[in-house]
Coordinates of C-alpha atoms in Angstrom, one line a residue:
X1 CA -19.3 3.2 33.9
X2 CA -16.4 5.6 34.2
X3 CA -16.5 8.1 37.1
X4 CA -17.6 11.7 36.6
X5 CA -14.9 14.2 37.4
X6 CA -15.6 16.1 40.7
X7 CA -14.7 19.4 39.0
X8 CA -17.2 18.8 36.2
X9 CA -14.4 18.5 33.6
X10 CA -15.9 15.5 32.0
X11 CA -15.6 11.7 32.0
X12 CA -12.4 9.7 32.1
X13 CA -11.7 6.2 30.9
X14 CA -8.6 4.2 31.7
X15 CA -7.6 1.4 29.3
X16 CA -4.8 -1.0 29.6
X17 CA -3.1 -1.8 26.3
X18 CA 0.2 -3.6 26.0
X19 CA 0.8 -3.3 29.8
X20 CA 0.4 0.5 29.8
X21 CA -2.4 2.6 31.1
X22 CA -3.9 4.9 28.5
X23 CA -6.4 7.6 29.5
X24 CA -9.2 8.8 27.3
X25 CA -11.0 12.0 28.4
X26 CA -14.4 13.3 27.2
X27 CA -14.9 17.0 27.8
X28 CA -18.3 18.6 28.3
X29 CA -17.9 20.3 25.0
X30 CA -17.4 16.9 23.3
X31 CA -20.4 15.5 25.0
X32 CA -22.6 18.4 23.8
X33 CA -21.3 17.8 20.3
X34 CA -22.5 14.2 20.5
X35 CA -19.1 12.6 20.7
X36 CA -18.8 11.4 24.3
X37 CA -15.8 9.1 23.7
X38 CA -12.9 10.6 21.8
X39 CA -9.7 9.0 22.9
X40 CA -6.6 11.2 23.3
X41 CA -3.8 8.7 23.8
X42 CA -1.2 9.9 21.2
X43 CA 1.1 12.9 21.2
X44 CA 0.8 15.7 18.6
X45 CA 2.8 14.7 15.5
X46 CA 5.2 17.7 16.2
X47 CA 6.3 16.1 19.5
X48 CA 7.1 12.7 18.0
X49 CA 10.6 11.3 18.5
X50 CA 11.8 9.0 15.6
X51 CA 14.5 6.3 15.5
X52 CA 14.1 5.3 19.1
X53 CA 13.8 1.5 18.3
X54 CA 11.2 -1.1 18.0
X55 CA 10.5 -1.5 21.7
X56 CA 10.2 2.3 22.3
X57 CA 7.2 4.6 22.4
X58 CA 7.8 7.3 19.7
X59 CA 4.4 8.9 20.3
X60 CA 2.9 7.8 17.0
X61 CA -0.3 5.9 17.0
X62 CA -1.1 5.0 13.4
X63 CA -4.2 3.4 11.9
X64 CA -3.3 1.7 8.7
X65 CA -6.2 0.6 6.4
X66 CA -5.3 -2.0 3.8
X67 CA -2.2 -3.3 5.7
X68 CA -3.0 -6.9 4.9
X69 CA -1.8 -6.5 1.3
X70 CA 1.7 -7.0 -0.1
X71 CA 2.8 -3.4 0.5
X72 CA 1.2 -3.1 4.0
X73 CA 3.7 -5.3 5.7
X74 CA 6.6 -3.1 4.8
X75 CA 4.8 0.1 5.9
X76 CA 3.7 -1.5 9.2
X77 CA 7.3 -2.8 9.8
X78 CA 8.8 0.6 9.1
X79 CA 6.4 2.3 11.6
X80 CA 6.8 -0.3 14.3
X81 CA 10.6 -0.2 13.9
X82 CA 10.4 3.5 14.7
X83 CA 8.5 2.9 17.9
X84 CA 4.9 3.6 16.6
X85 CA 1.8 1.8 17.9
X86 CA 0.0 0.5 14.8
X87 CA -3.7 -0.3 14.6
X88 CA -4.5 -2.6 11.7
X89 CA -8.2 -2.7 10.7
X90 CA -9.1 -5.8 8.8
X91 CA -12.1 -7.9 7.7
X92 CA -12.2 -11.6 7.3
X93 CA -10.0 -14.0 9.3
X94 CA -7.4 -13.2 11.9
X95 CA -5.0 -15.3 9.8
X96 CA -4.7 -12.4 7.3
X97 CA -3.1 -10.2 9.9
X98 CA -1.2 -12.7 12.0
X99 CA 2.1 -12.0 10.3
X100 CA 1.9 -8.3 11.1
X101 CA 2.0 -8.9 14.9
X102 CA 5.6 -10.0 14.7
X103 CA 6.7 -6.7 13.3
X104 CA 6.4 -4.9 16.6
X105 CA 6.9 -5.5 20.3
X106 CA 4.2 -7.2 22.4
X107 CA 1.0 -5.2 22.0
X108 CA 2.5 -2.8 19.6
X109 CA 0.7 -4.0 16.5
X110 CA -3.0 -4.3 17.2
X111 CA -5.4 -6.0 14.7
X112 CA -8.9 -4.5 14.8
X113 CA -11.8 -6.2 13.0
X114 CA -13.9 -3.6 11.1
X115 CA -16.2 -3.2 8.2
X116 CA -15.7 -0.1 6.1
X117 CA -19.5 0.1 5.7
X118 CA -19.9 0.8 9.4
X119 CA -19.3 4.4 10.3
X120 CA -19.1 3.6 14.0
X121 CA -16.5 0.9 13.6
X122 CA -14.4 3.2 11.4
X123 CA -14.6 5.8 14.1
X124 CA -13.4 3.3 16.7
X125 CA -10.5 2.3 14.5
X126 CA -9.4 5.9 14.1
X127 CA -10.0 7.0 17.7
X128 CA -6.8 7.7 19.5
X129 CA -4.6 7.8 16.4
X130 CA -2.6 10.9 15.3
X131 CA -1.8 9.3 12.0
X132 CA -4.1 7.5 9.5
X133 CA -2.9 5.8 6.3
X134 CA -5.2 4.5 3.6
X135 CA -3.7 1.8 1.4
X136 CA -6.9 0.2 0.2
X137 CA -7.0 -0.1 -3.6
X138 CA -7.5 -3.6 -4.9
X139 CA -7.5 -3.9 -8.7
X140 CA -10.4 -6.4 -8.8
X141 CA -14.1 -5.6 -8.3
X142 CA -16.2 -8.0 -6.4
X143 CA -19.9 -8.5 -5.9
X144 CA -19.7 -6.7 -2.5
X145 CA -17.2 -4.0 -3.2
X146 CA -16.8 -2.2 -6.5
X147 CA -14.3 0.5 -7.4
X148 CA -16.6 3.4 -6.5
X149 CA -17.1 2.1 -3.0
X150 CA -13.4 1.3 -2.2
X151 CA -11.7 4.1 -4.2
X152 CA -14.1 7.0 -3.9
X153 CA -16.7 6.6 -1.1
X154 CA -14.4 5.1 1.4
X155 CA -11.7 7.9 1.1
X156 CA -14.4 10.5 1.4
X157 CA -15.8 9.0 4.6
X158 CA -12.4 8.4 6.0
X159 CA -11.4 12.0 5.4
X160 CA -14.5 13.2 7.1
X161 CA -13.9 11.0 10.2
X162 CA -10.2 12.1 10.4
X163 CA -11.3 15.8 10.2
X164 CA -13.9 15.2 12.9
X165 CA -11.5 13.5 15.2
X166 CA -8.7 16.0 14.7
X167 CA -6.2 13.5 13.2
X168 CA -2.8 15.2 12.7
X169 CA -1.7 13.5 9.4
X170 CA -3.6 11.5 6.8
X171 CA -1.7 9.7 4.0
X172 CA -3.6 8.3 1.0
X173 CA -2.2 5.9 -1.5
X174 CA -3.1 6.5 -5.2
X175 CA -1.6 5.5 -8.5
X176 CA 0.4 7.0 -11.3
X177 CA -1.8 7.5 -14.3
X178 CA -4.9 8.3 -12.3
X179 CA -6.9 11.0 -14.0
X180 CA -10.4 11.8 -15.1
X181 CA -9.6 10.7 -18.6
X182 CA -7.7 7.5 -17.8
X183 CA -8.5 4.5 -19.9
X184 CA -9.4 2.2 -17.0
X185 CA -12.1 2.4 -14.4
X186 CA -9.6 1.7 -11.6
X187 CA -7.4 4.7 -12.5
X188 CA -10.4 7.0 -13.0
X189 CA -11.9 6.1 -9.6
X190 CA -8.5 6.5 -8.0
X191 CA -8.4 10.1 -9.2
X192 CA -12.0 10.7 -8.0
X193 CA -10.9 9.3 -4.6
X194 CA -8.1 11.8 -4.4
X195 CA -10.5 14.7 -5.1
X196 CA -13.1 13.4 -2.6
X197 CA -10.4 13.0 0.1
X198 CA -9.0 16.5 -0.3
X199 CA -12.4 18.0 -0.1
X200 CA -12.9 16.5 3.4
X201 CA -9.3 16.7 4.6
X202 CA -7.3 19.4 2.7
X203 CA -4.0 18.7 4.5
X204 CA -3.9 15.1 3.5
X205 CA -0.7 13.8 1.7
X206 CA -1.3 11.8 -1.5
X207 CA 1.3 9.2 -2.7
X208 CA 0.9 8.2 -6.3
X209 CA 2.6 4.9 -6.8
X210 CA 4.2 3.3 -9.8
X211 CA 4.2 -0.5 -10.3
X212 CA 5.6 -1.7 -7.0
X213 CA 8.2 -4.5 -7.0
X214 CA 9.2 -6.7 -4.1
X215 CA 9.3 -10.4 -3.0
X216 CA 5.5 -10.7 -2.8
X217 CA 4.5 -8.5 -5.7
X218 CA 2.2 -9.8 -8.5
X219 CA 3.9 -8.4 -11.6
X220 CA 7.0 -10.5 -12.1
X221 CA 5.8 -13.3 -9.9
X222 CA 2.6 -13.7 -11.9
X223 CA 4.7 -13.4 -15.1
X224 CA 6.9 -16.2 -13.8
X225 CA 4.1 -18.6 -12.9
X226 CA 2.5 -18.3 -16.3
X227 CA 5.9 -18.6 -18.0
X228 CA 6.4 -22.0 -16.3
X229 CA 3.0 -23.3 -17.3
X230 CA 2.4 -21.9 -20.8
X231 CA 4.2 -22.6 -24.1
X232 CA 3.7 -19.0 -25.0
X233 CA 3.1 -15.9 -22.8
X234 CA 0.7 -13.2 -24.0
X235 CA 2.2 -9.8 -23.4
X236 CA -0.3 -7.8 -21.4
X237 CA -0.2 -4.1 -22.2
X238 CA 1.1 -2.4 -25.4
X239 CA 4.8 -3.2 -26.0
X240 CA 5.5 0.6 -26.1
X241 CA 3.5 1.5 -22.9
X242 CA 5.9 2.8 -20.2
X243 CA 6.3 1.9 -16.6
X244 CA 8.7 3.1 -13.8
X245 CA 8.8 0.4 -11.1
X246 CA 9.5 1.4 -7.5
X247 CA 10.8 -0.8 -4.7
X248 CA 8.5 -1.6 -1.8
X249 CA 11.1 -0.5 0.8
X250 CA 11.4 2.9 -0.9
X251 CA 7.6 3.4 -0.5
X252 CA 7.8 2.5 3.2
X253 CA 10.6 4.9 3.7
X254 CA 8.6 7.6 1.9
X255 CA 5.8 7.1 4.4
X256 CA 8.1 7.7 7.3
X257 CA 9.7 10.7 5.6
X258 CA 6.3 12.3 4.9
X259 CA 5.4 12.0 8.6
X260 CA 8.7 13.4 9.7
X261 CA 8.3 16.6 7.7
X262 CA 5.2 18.8 8.3
X263 CA 5.9 20.6 5.1
X264 CA 4.6 17.6 3.1
X265 CA 1.0 18.1 4.4
X266 CA -1.4 18.9 1.6
X267 CA 1.0 17.8 -1.2
X268 CA 1.0 15.1 -3.8
X269 CA 4.1 13.0 -4.4
X270 CA 4.9 10.6 -7.3
X271 CA 6.8 7.6 -6.0
X272 CA 8.6 5.9 -8.9
X273 CA 11.9 4.3 -9.6
X274 CA 14.9 5.9 -11.2
X275 CA 14.4 4.5 -14.7
X276 CA 11.6 4.2 -17.3
X277 CA 11.0 1.0 -19.1
X278 CA 8.6 -0.1 -21.8
X279 CA 6.5 -3.2 -21.3
X280 CA 8.6 -5.0 -23.9
X281 CA 11.8 -4.2 -22.0
X282 CA 10.3 -5.5 -18.7
X283 CA 9.4 -8.8 -20.4
X284 CA 12.8 -9.1 -21.9
X285 CA 14.4 -8.4 -18.5
X286 CA 12.3 -11.0 -16.8
X287 CA 13.1 -13.8 -19.3
X288 CA 16.8 -12.8 -19.4
X289 CA 17.0 -12.9 -15.5
X290 CA 15.0 -16.2 -15.4
X291 CA 17.3 -17.7 -18.0
X292 CA 14.4 -18.8 -20.1
X293 CA 13.7 -18.2 -23.8
X294 CA 11.6 -15.1 -24.4
X295 CA 8.1 -16.5 -25.0
X296 CA 6.3 -13.2 -24.8
X297 CA 3.9 -12.6 -27.7
X298 CA 2.5 -9.1 -28.3
X299 CA -1.3 -9.1 -28.9
X300 CA -3.8 -6.5 -29.9
X301 CA -5.6 -4.9 -27.0
X302 CA -8.9 -6.4 -28.1
X303 CA -7.5 -9.9 -27.8
X304 CA -5.9 -9.0 -24.4
X305 CA -9.3 -7.8 -23.1
X306 CA -10.9 -11.0 -24.4
X307 CA -8.5 -13.0 -22.3
X308 CA -9.3 -10.8 -19.3
X309 CA -13.0 -11.2 -19.9
X310 CA -12.6 -15.0 -19.8
X311 CA -10.6 -14.9 -16.5
X312 CA -12.4 -12.1 -14.5
X313 CA -15.2 -14.4 -13.4
X314 CA -12.9 -16.6 -11.4
X315 CA -12.8 -16.0 -7.5
X316 CA -9.3 -14.5 -7.6
X317 CA -8.7 -13.6 -11.3
X318 CA -5.2 -13.1 -12.4
X319 CA -6.3 -10.8 -15.2
X320 CA -9.4 -8.6 -15.9
X321 CA -10.3 -6.3 -18.8
X322 CA -9.7 -3.3 -16.5
X323 CA -6.2 -4.5 -15.7
X324 CA -5.5 -4.7 -19.4
X325 CA -6.6 -1.1 -19.9
X326 CA -4.5 0.0 -17.0
X327 CA -1.3 -1.7 -18.3
X328 CA -1.9 -0.1 -21.8
X329 CA -1.5 3.3 -20.2
X330 CA 1.8 5.0 -19.4
X331 CA 2.4 4.6 -15.6
X332 CA 5.3 7.0 -15.2
X333 CA 6.0 10.0 -12.9
X334 CA 5.0 13.4 -14.3
X335 CA 7.7 16.0 -14.2
X336 CA 5.6 18.5 -12.2
X337 CA 5.3 16.4 -9.1
X338 CA 7.9 15.9 -6.4
X339 CA 9.2 12.4 -5.9
X340 CA 11.4 10.2 -3.7
X341 CA 14.4 12.4 -4.0
X342 CA 12.4 15.3 -2.7
X343 CA 11.8 13.2 0.4
X344 CA 15.5 12.5 0.9
X345 CA 15.3 8.9 -0.6
X346 CA 17.5 7.7 -3.4
X347 CA 15.3 5.4 -5.6
X348 CA 16.5 1.8 -5.8
X349 CA 17.1 0.4 -9.3
X350 CA 14.8 -2.5 -10.2
X351 CA 17.7 -4.7 -11.2
X352 CA 19.2 -4.6 -7.7
X353 CA 16.2 -6.0 -5.9
X354 CA 14.3 -8.4 -8.3
X355 CA 17.0 -11.0 -8.8
X356 CA 16.5 -12.9 -5.5
X357 CA 12.8 -13.8 -6.3
X358 CA 13.0 -14.0 -10.1
X359 CA 15.7 -16.6 -10.1
X360 CA 13.4 -19.1 -8.5
X361 CA 11.7 -19.3 -11.9
X362 CA 14.9 -20.5 -13.5
X363 CA 14.9 -24.0 -15.0
X364 CA 17.0 -26.7 -13.4
X365 CA 20.7 -27.0 -14.2
X366 CA 21.1 -23.4 -15.4
X367 CA 23.4 -22.2 -12.6
X368 CA 26.9 -20.9 -13.2
X369 CA 30.1 -22.2 -11.7
X370 CA 30.2 -19.4 -9.2
X371 CA 26.7 -20.3 -8.0
X372 CA 27.6 -24.0 -7.7
X373 CA 30.8 -23.3 -5.7
X374 CA 29.3 -20.4 -3.7
X375 CA 32.0 -18.0 -4.8
X376 CA 31.5 -14.3 -4.3
X377 CA 28.7 -12.5 -6.2
X378 CA 29.5 -11.5 -9.8
X379 CA 27.0 -9.4 -11.7
X380 CA 28.1 -11.0 -15.0
X381 CA 27.2 -14.4 -13.8
X382 CA 24.0 -13.5 -11.9
X383 CA 22.3 -11.3 -14.5

């Protein structure tokens, strides 16, 4: 047991993490409040020093929920590169978070097994952090977790825990198109989660994301896998429905910018790319870049939902009825919300970042002379 302070100031616990001694003090007031162990190992967010390097200690201790997904690795890498200590709560196997350890110095990225149904485990995951980021938001319901549990109840509980533990900043990831009248259950529960979180933690910052593109994303990659296998590709979503894809590195940079500016607390930002596309244009762009004949076939929404209904019973469905309803909505940034440029970030055009991973879906013997001879890059020959 930790020793009692001779002056009656409370209890003190010394932890050794990453070769450094971290002290956690429990005051008499905290003990009377029923919280005997509240760690205080991070600086206040206003005293943080950014851009010190990956092996430095910037003063940030961030707990990132949902970091095992595609976007999580870029957010964790951005924080670790700035010298933050990152706690990664996860469930399942340690294999799911193994790749995140390499993004920081020894002991800088700390996986922490937790169940979001355990209030005590969530408290332990948040304890000692001055920043909490919630990136949970899977688009598939399971028997154990439905959309209400992950998108509504969890943000409410997390906001309550962060307020109880005096967390400096809380960032919550939501989606463009989320509203009470949205056509899909996923978008409606995302909106309900925003409202629930702000009730518990009014100074939280909400980031509403467009479709995110990047090497591991599931939009173009899924499109490419089906284009290789099927003689015709059903176009999911109305051809006239609009999207505004945003690059994953821009989202990670936005997280850091939000933390660097205290004025962003309590605000909502729409993170979207610089250009709006229709679903038809996105399919045309993919097939043109992949150098394949355009096999996309528009279908009525009822037929799309029928395809989703036949696939959603699989363990990891590529499509569900709710995904179809989401893609039939306009997922673009509203004009009344600040965006990437308000955070000092110039949005990256989709065409500049999708070529390296879309071109792996090209058929054999479709390369140009410049590609074969490894001559300098030419947009006319690469597009």
